[in-house]
CSV table of C-alpha atoms in Angstrom, one decimal:
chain,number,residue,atom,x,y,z
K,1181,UNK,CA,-33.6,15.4,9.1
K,1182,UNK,CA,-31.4,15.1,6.2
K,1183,UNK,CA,-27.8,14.6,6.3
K,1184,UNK,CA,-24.8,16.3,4.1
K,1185,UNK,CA,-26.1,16.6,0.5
K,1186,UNK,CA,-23.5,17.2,-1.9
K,1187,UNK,CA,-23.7,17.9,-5.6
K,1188,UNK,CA,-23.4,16.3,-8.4
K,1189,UNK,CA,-22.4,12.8,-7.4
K,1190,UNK,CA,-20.1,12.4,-10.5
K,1191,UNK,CA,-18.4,15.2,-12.8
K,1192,UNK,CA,-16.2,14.4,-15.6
K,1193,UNK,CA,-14.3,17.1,-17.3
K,1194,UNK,CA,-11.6,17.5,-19.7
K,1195,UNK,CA,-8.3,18.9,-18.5
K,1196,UNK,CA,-7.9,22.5,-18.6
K,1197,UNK,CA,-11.7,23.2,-17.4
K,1198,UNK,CA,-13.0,24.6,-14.4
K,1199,UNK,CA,-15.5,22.5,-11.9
K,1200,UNK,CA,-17.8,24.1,-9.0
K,1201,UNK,CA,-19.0,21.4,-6.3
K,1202,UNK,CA,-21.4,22.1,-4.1
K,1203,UNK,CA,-22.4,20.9,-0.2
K,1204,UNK,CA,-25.2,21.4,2.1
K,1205,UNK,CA,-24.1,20.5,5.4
K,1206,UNK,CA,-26.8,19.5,8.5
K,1207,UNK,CA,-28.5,22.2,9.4
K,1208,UNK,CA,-28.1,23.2,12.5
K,1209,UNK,CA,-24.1,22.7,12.2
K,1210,UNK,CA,-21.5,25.4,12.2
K,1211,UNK,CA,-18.8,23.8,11.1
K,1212,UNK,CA,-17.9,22.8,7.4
K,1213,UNK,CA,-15.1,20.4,6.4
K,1214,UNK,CA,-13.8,19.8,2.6
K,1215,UNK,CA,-12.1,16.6,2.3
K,1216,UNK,CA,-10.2,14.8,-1.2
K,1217,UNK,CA,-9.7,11.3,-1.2
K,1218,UNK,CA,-8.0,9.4,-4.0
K,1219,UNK,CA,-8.0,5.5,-4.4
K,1220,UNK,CA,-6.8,3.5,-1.6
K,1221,UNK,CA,-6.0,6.1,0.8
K,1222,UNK,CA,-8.2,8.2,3.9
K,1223,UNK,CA,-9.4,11.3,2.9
K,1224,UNK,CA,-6.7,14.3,3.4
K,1225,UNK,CA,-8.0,17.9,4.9
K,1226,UNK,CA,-8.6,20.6,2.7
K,1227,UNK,CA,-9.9,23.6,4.2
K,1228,UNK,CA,-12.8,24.5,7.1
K,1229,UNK,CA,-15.3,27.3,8.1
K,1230,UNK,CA,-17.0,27.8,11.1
K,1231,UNK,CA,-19.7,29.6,9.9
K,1232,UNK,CA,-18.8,32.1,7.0
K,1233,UNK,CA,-14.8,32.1,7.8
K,1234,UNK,CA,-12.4,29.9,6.1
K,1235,UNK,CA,-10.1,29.4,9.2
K,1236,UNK,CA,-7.8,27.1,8.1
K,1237,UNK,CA,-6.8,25.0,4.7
K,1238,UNK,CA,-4.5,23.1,3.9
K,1239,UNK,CA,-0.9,23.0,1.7
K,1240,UNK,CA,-3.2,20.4,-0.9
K,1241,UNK,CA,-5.1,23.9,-1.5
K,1242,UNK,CA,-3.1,25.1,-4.5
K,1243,UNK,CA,-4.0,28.6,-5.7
K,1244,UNK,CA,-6.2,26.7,-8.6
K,1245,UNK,CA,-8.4,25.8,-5.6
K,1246,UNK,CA,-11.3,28.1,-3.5
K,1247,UNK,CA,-14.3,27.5,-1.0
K,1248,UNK,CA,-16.6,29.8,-0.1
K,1249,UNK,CA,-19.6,29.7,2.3
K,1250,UNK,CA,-20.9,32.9,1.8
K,1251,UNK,CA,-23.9,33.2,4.3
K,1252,UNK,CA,-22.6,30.5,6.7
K,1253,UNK,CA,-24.7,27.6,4.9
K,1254,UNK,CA,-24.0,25.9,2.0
K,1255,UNK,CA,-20.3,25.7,0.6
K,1256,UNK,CA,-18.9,25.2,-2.7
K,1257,UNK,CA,-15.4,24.5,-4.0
K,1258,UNK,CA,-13.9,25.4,-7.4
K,1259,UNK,CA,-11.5,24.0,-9.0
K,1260,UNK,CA,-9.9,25.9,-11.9
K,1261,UNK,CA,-7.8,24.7,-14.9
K,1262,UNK,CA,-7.9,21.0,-13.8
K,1263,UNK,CA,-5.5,19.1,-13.5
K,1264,UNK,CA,-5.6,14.6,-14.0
K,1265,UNK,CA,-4.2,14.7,-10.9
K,1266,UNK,CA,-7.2,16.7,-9.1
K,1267,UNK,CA,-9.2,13.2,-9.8
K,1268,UNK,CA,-10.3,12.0,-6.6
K,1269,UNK,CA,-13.7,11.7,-4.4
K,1270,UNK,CA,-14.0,15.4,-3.0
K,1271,UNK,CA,-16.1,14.5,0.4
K,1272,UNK,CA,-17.9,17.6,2.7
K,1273,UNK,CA,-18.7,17.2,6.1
K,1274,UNK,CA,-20.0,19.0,9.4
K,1275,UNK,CA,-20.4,19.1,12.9
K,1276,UNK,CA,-22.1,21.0,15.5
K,1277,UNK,CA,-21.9,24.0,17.4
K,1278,UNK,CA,-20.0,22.5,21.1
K,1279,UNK,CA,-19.9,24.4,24.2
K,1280,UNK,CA,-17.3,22.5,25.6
K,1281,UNK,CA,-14.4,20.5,23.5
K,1282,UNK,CA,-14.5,20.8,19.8
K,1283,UNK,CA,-12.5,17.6,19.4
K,1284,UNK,CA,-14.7,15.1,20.5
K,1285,UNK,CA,-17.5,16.4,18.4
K,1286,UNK,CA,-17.6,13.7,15.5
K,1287,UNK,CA,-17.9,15.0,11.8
K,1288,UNK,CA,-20.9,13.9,9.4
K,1289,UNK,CA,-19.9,13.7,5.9
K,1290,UNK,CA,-21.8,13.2,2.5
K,1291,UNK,CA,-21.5,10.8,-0.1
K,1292,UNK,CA,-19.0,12.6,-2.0
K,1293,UNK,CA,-18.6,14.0,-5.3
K,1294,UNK,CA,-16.5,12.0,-7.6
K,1295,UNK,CA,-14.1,14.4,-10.0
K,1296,UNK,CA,-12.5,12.3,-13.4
K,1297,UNK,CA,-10.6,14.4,-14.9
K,1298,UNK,CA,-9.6,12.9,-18.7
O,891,UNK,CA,1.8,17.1,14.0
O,892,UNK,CA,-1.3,14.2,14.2
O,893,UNK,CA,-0.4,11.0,12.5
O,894,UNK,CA,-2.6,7.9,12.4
O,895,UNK,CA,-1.1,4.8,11.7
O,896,UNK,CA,-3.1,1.6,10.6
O,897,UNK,CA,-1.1,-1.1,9.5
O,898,UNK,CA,-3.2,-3.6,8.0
O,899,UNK,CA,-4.2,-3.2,4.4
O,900,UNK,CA,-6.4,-5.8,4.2
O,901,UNK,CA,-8.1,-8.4,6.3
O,902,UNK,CA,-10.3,-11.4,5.7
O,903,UNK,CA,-13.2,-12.7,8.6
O,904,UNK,CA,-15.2,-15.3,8.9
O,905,UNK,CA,-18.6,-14.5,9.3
O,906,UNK,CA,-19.8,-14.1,13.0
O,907,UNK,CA,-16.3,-13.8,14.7
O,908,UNK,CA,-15.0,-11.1,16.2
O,909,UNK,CA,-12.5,-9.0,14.1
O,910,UNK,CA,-10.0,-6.3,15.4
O,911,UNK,CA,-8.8,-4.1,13.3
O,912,UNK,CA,-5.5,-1.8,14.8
O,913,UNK,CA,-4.9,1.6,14.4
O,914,UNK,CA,-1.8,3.6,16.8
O,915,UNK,CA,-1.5,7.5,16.6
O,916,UNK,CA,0.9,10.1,17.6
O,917,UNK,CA,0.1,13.2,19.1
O,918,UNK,CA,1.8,16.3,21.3
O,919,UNK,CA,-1.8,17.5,21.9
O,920,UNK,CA,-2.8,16.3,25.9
O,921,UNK,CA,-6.5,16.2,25.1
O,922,UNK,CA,-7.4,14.9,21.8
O,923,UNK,CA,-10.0,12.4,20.0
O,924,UNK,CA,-10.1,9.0,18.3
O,925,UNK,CA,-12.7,8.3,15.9
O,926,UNK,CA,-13.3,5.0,13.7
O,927,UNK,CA,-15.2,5.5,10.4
O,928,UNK,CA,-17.3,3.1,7.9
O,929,UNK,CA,-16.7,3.7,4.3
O,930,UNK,CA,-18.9,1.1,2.0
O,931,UNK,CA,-18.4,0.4,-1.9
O,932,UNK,CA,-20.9,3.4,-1.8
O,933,UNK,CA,-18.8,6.0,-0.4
O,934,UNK,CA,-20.2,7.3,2.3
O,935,UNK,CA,-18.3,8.0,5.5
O,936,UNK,CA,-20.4,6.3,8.4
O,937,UNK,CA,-19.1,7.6,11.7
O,938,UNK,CA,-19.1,4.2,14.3
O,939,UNK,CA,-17.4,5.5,17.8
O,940,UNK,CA,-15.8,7.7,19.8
O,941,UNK,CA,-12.8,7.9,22.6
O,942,UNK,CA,-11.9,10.7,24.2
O,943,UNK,CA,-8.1,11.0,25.5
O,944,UNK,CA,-9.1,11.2,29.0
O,945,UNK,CA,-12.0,8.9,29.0
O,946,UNK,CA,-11.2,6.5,31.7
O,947,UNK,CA,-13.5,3.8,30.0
O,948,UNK,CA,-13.3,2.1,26.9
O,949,UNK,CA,-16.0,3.4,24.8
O,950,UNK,CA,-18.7,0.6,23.2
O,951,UNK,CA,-21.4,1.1,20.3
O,952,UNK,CA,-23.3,-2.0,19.7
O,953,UNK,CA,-21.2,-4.4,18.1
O,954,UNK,CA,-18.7,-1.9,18.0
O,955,UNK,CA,-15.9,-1.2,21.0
O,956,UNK,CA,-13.0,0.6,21.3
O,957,UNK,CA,-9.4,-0.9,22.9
O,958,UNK,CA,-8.1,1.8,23.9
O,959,UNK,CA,-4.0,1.6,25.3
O,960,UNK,CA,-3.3,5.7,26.1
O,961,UNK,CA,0.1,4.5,27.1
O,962,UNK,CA,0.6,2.6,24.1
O,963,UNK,CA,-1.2,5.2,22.0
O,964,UNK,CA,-2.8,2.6,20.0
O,965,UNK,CA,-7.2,2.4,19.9
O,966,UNK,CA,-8.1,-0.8,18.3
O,967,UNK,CA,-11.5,-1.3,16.7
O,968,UNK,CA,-13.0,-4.4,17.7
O,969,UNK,CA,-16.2,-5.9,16.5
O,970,UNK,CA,-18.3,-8.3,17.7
O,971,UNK,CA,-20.0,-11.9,16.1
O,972,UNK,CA,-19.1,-10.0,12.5
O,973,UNK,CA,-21.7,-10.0,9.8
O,974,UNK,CA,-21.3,-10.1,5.4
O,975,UNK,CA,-22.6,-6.0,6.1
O,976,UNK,CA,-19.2,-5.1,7.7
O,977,UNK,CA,-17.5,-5.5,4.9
O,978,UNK,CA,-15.9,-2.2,3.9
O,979,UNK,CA,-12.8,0.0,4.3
O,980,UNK,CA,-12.3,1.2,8.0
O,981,UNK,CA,-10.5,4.3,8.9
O,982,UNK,CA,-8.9,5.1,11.9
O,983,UNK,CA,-8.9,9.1,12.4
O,984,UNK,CA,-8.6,11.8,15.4
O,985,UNK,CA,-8.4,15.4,16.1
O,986,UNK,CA,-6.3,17.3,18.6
O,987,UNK,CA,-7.5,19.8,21.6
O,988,UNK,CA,-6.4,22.6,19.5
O,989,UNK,CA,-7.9,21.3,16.4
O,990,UNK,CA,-9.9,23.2,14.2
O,991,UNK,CA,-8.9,21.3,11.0
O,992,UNK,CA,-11.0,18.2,11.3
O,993,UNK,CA,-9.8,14.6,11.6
O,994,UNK,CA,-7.0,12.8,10.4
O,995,UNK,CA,-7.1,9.8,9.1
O,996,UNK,CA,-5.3,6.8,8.4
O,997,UNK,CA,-4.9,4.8,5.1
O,998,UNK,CA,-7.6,2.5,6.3
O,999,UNK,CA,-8.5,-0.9,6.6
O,1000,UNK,CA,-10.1,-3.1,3.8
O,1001,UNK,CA,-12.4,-5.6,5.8
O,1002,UNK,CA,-14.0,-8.8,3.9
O,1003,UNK,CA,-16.8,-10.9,5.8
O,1004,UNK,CA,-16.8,-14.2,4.4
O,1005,UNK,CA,-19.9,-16.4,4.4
């Protein structure tokens, strides 16, 4: 069994460019969580599917921002014309399909994908 | 709104004692979750245990157990005969009964084992 896979690990890019990240959540999980997290601080909430639909995100989602998860899978997030500011740790997670509560059903997340933006 | 409050930046241990690291949230969900987190130099998020607003028992994993105070709203992370491993950041994070945006964390705590 392999966990959340995210790619790459580290992207550097010059201001103004545009960046795709990509994660592969558990298999078996529905649920997909996009996380940023900047030095010092806990990761802040993006946006989430459960299965193909984006049902929520968050303010931090400027319009610069997207995630898809086309066929319920895998999920990537784009960030256009970037910004020095978008430089953080961009973390995916997932969680399973409950039949009872969905909020004690723990998230698993990856190791991350580490934007610089110079 | 959720809001996780942990209020100590840092924290130095000796090795093998115990160590608790405090964490207090406010909710106006009734049924929610509290979840404590590992994150090593490496990165990753390592998910350690779970407590459920209307478990009546504090909840143990390993080393690892969970004071919870409902009343208080605080769930403090305790862990046991510490070891140079534990050393990482710990976050303190929950999610509400209506939830369906994920957990949310607090700033974290920076843990140092010392040998």
């Amino acid at each position: 069994d392999t966990g959340v896979s995210q790619d790459p690990r580290h992207k550097i890019t010059k201001r103004g460019q545009n960046v795709t990240f990509r994660c592969d959540p558990i298999s078996e999980h529905n649920r997909l969580y996009w996380y940023r997290q900047t030095l010092g601080q806990g990761p802040e909430f993006l946006t989430y599917f459960q299965n193909e639909a984006q049902l929520e995100k968050s303010r931090l989602l400027s319009d610069r921002f997207s995630a898809e998860r086309p066929k319920g899978s895998f999920s990537t997030l784009e960030i256009q014309r970037t910004e020095q500011g978008d430089s953080a740790m961009y973390l995916c997670a997932s969680s399973p399909r409950t039949t009872g509560a969905i909020y004690n059903s723990p998230l698993h997340f990856g190791n991350g994908t580490r934007l610089t933006v110079t | 709104a959720q809001k996780i409050t942990q209020t100590q930046p840092g924290m130095f241990v000796q090795e093998k004692e115990a160590v608790t690291l405090d964490c207090t949230y406010d909710t106006s969900d009734p049924s929610y979750g509290l979840f404590w987190y590992k994150q090593p130099s490496s990165g990753e998020m390592i998910f350690l245990i779970y407590q459920g607003s209307y478990d009546q028992q504090n909840a143990t994993e390993g080393r690892y157990s969970l004071n919870f105070q409902k009343a208080r709203k605080s769930a403090n992370l305790v862990i046991s005969a510490s070891q140079l491993g534990d050393s990482a950041m710990y976050f303190c994070a929950m999610k509400g009964g209506g939830g369906a945006d994920g957990l949310t964390f607090g700033k974290g705590t920076h843990l140092i084992i010392q040998p």
